[in-house]
Coordinates of N, CA and C in Angstrom, one line a residue:
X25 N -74.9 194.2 220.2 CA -73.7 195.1 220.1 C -73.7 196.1 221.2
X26 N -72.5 196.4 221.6 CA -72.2 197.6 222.4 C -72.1 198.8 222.1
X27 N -72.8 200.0 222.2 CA -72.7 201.3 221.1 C -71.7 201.9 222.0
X28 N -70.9 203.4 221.6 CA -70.0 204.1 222.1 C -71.0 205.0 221.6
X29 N -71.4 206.3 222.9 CA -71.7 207.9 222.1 C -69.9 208.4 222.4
X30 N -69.9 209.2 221.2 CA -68.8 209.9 221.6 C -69.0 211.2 220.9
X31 N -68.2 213.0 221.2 CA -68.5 213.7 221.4 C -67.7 214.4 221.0
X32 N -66.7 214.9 219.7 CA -66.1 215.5 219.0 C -65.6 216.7 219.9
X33 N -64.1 216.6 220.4 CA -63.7 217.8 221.5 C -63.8 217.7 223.1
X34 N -64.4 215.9 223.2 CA -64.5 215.8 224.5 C -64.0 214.6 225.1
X35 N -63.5 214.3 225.9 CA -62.5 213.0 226.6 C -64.0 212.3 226.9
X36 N -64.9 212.1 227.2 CA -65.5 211.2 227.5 C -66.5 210.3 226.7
X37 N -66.5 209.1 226.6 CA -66.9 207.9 226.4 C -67.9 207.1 227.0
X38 N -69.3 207.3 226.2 CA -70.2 206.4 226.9 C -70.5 205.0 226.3
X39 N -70.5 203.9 226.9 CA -71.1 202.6 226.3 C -72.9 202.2 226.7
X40 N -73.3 201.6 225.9 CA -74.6 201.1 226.1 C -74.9 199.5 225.6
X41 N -75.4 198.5 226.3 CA -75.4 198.7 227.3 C -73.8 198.4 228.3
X42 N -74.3 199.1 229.7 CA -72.8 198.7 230.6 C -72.1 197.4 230.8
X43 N -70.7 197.7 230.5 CA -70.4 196.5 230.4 C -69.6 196.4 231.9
X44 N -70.2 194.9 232.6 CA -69.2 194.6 233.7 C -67.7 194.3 233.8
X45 N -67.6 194.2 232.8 CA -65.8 193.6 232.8 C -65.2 194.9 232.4
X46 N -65.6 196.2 232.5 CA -65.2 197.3 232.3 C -64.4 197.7 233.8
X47 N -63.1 197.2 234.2 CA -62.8 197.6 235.2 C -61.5 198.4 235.2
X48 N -61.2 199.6 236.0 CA -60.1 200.4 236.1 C -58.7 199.3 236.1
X49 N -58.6 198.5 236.9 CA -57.1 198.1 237.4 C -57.0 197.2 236.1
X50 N -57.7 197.0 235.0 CA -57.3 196.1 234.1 C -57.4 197.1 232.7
X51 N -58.2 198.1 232.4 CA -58.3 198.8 231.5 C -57.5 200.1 231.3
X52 N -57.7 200.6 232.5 CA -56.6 202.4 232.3 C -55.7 202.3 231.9
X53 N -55.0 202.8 231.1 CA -53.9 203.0 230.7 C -53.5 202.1 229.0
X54 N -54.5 201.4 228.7 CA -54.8 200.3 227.9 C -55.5 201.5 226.5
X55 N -54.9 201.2 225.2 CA -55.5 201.9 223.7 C -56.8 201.5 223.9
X56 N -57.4 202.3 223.6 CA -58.6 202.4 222.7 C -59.2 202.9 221.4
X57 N -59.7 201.5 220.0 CA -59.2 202.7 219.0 C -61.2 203.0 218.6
X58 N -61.2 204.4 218.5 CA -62.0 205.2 217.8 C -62.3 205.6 216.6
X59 N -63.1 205.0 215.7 CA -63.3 205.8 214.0 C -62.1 205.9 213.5
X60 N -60.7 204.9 213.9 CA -59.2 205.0 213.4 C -58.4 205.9 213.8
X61 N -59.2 206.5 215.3 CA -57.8 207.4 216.2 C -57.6 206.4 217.6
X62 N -56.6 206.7 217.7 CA -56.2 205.8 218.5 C -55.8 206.6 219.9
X63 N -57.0 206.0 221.0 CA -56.7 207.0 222.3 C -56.4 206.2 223.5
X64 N -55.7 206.5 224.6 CA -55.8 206.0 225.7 C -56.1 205.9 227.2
X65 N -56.6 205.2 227.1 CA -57.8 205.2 228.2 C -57.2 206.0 229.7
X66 N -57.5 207.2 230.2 CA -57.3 207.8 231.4 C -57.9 207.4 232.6
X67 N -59.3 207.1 232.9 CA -59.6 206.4 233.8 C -61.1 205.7 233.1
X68 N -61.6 204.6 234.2 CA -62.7 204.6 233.8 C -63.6 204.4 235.0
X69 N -64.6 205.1 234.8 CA -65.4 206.0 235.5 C -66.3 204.9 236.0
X70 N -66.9 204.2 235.7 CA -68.0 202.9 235.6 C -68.1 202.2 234.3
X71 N -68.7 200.7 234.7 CA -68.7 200.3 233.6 C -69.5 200.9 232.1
X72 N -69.9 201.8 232.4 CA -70.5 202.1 231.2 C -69.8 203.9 231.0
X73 N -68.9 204.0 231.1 CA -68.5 205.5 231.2 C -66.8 205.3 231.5
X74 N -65.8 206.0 230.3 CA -64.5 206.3 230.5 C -63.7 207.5 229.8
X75 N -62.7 207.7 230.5 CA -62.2 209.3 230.0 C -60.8 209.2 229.1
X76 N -60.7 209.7 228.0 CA -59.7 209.6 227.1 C -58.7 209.8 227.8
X77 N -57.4 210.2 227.4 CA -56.5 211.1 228.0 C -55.9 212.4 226.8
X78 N -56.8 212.2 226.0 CA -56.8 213.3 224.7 C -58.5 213.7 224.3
X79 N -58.4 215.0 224.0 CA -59.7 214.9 223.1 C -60.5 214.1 222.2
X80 N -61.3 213.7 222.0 CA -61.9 213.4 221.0 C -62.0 214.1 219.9
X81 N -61.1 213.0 218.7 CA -61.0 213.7 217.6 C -61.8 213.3 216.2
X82 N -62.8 212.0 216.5 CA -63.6 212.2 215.4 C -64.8 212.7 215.1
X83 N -65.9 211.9 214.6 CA -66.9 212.9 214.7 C -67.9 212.1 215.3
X84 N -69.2 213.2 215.7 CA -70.1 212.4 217.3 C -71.3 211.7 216.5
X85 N -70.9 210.5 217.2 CA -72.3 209.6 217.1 C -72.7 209.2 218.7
X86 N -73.9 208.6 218.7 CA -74.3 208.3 219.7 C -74.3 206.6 220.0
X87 N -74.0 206.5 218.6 CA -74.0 205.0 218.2 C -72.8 204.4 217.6
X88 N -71.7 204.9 217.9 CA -70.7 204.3 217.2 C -70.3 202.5 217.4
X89 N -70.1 201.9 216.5 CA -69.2 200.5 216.7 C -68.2 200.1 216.4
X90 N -67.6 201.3 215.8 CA -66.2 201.2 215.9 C -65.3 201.0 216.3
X91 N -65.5 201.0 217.7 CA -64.3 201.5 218.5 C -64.4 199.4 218.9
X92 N -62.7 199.8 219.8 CA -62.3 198.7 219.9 C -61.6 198.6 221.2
X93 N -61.4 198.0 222.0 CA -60.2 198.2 223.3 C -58.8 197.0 223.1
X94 N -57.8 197.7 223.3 CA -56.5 196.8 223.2 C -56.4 196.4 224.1
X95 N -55.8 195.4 224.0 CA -55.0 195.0 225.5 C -53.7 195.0 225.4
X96 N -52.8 195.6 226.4 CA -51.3 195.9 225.8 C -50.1 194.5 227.3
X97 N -50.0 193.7 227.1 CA -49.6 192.6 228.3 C -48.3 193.6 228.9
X98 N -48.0 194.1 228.9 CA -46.5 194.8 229.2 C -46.9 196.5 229.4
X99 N -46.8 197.2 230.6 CA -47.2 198.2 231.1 C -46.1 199.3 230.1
X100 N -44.6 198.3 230.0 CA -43.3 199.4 229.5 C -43.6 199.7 228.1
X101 N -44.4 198.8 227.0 CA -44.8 199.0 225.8 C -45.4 199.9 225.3
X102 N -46.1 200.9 226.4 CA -46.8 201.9 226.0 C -46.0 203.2 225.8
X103 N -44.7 203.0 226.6 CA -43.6 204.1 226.7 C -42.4 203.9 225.7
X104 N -42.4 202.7 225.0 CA -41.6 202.4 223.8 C -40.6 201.9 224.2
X105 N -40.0 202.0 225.6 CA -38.8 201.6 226.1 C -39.1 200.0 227.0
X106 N -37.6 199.1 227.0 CA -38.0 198.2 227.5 C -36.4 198.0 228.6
X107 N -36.5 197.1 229.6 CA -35.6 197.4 230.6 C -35.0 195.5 230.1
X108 N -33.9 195.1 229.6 CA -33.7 194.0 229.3 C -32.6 193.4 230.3
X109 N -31.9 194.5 231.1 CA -31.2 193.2 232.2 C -31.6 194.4 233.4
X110 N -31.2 193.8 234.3 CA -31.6 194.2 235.8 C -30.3 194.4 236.2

């Protein structure tokens, strides 16, 4: 298993161990859900390290497995709006 520490009041996210397929141009901007809050990913720092774009709002483990990462195929889906003719 992959643990998540996370830190109740703090945007950042550690994994253990680092995962290589943890890369910025496929992940930022992509949900991440936490203990059933649902955040989104601001950058990510290294494979083993990324920053919310919100606080952290549950509570701190060092070991969580909860968490989960979305993949969203459509960049406009995150903004609710969709552009249907050109």
């Amino acid at each position: 298993d992959t643990f998540a520490s996370v830190v109740k009041g703090s945007r950042q996210v550690t994994f253990a161990p680092f995962m290589q397929r943890l890369l910025p141009d496929i992940w930022e901007g992509q949900p991440i859900e936490i203990q059933n809050y649902e955040y989104i990913i601001s950058k990510v720092i290294n494979g083993g390290t990324i920053l919310l774009e919100q606080q952290f709002l549950g509570d701190t483990k060092i070991d969580d497995t909860s968490w989960k990462i979305k993949k969203r195929t459509n960049v406009y889906e995150r903004y609710g709006w969709f552009r249907t003719s050109w």
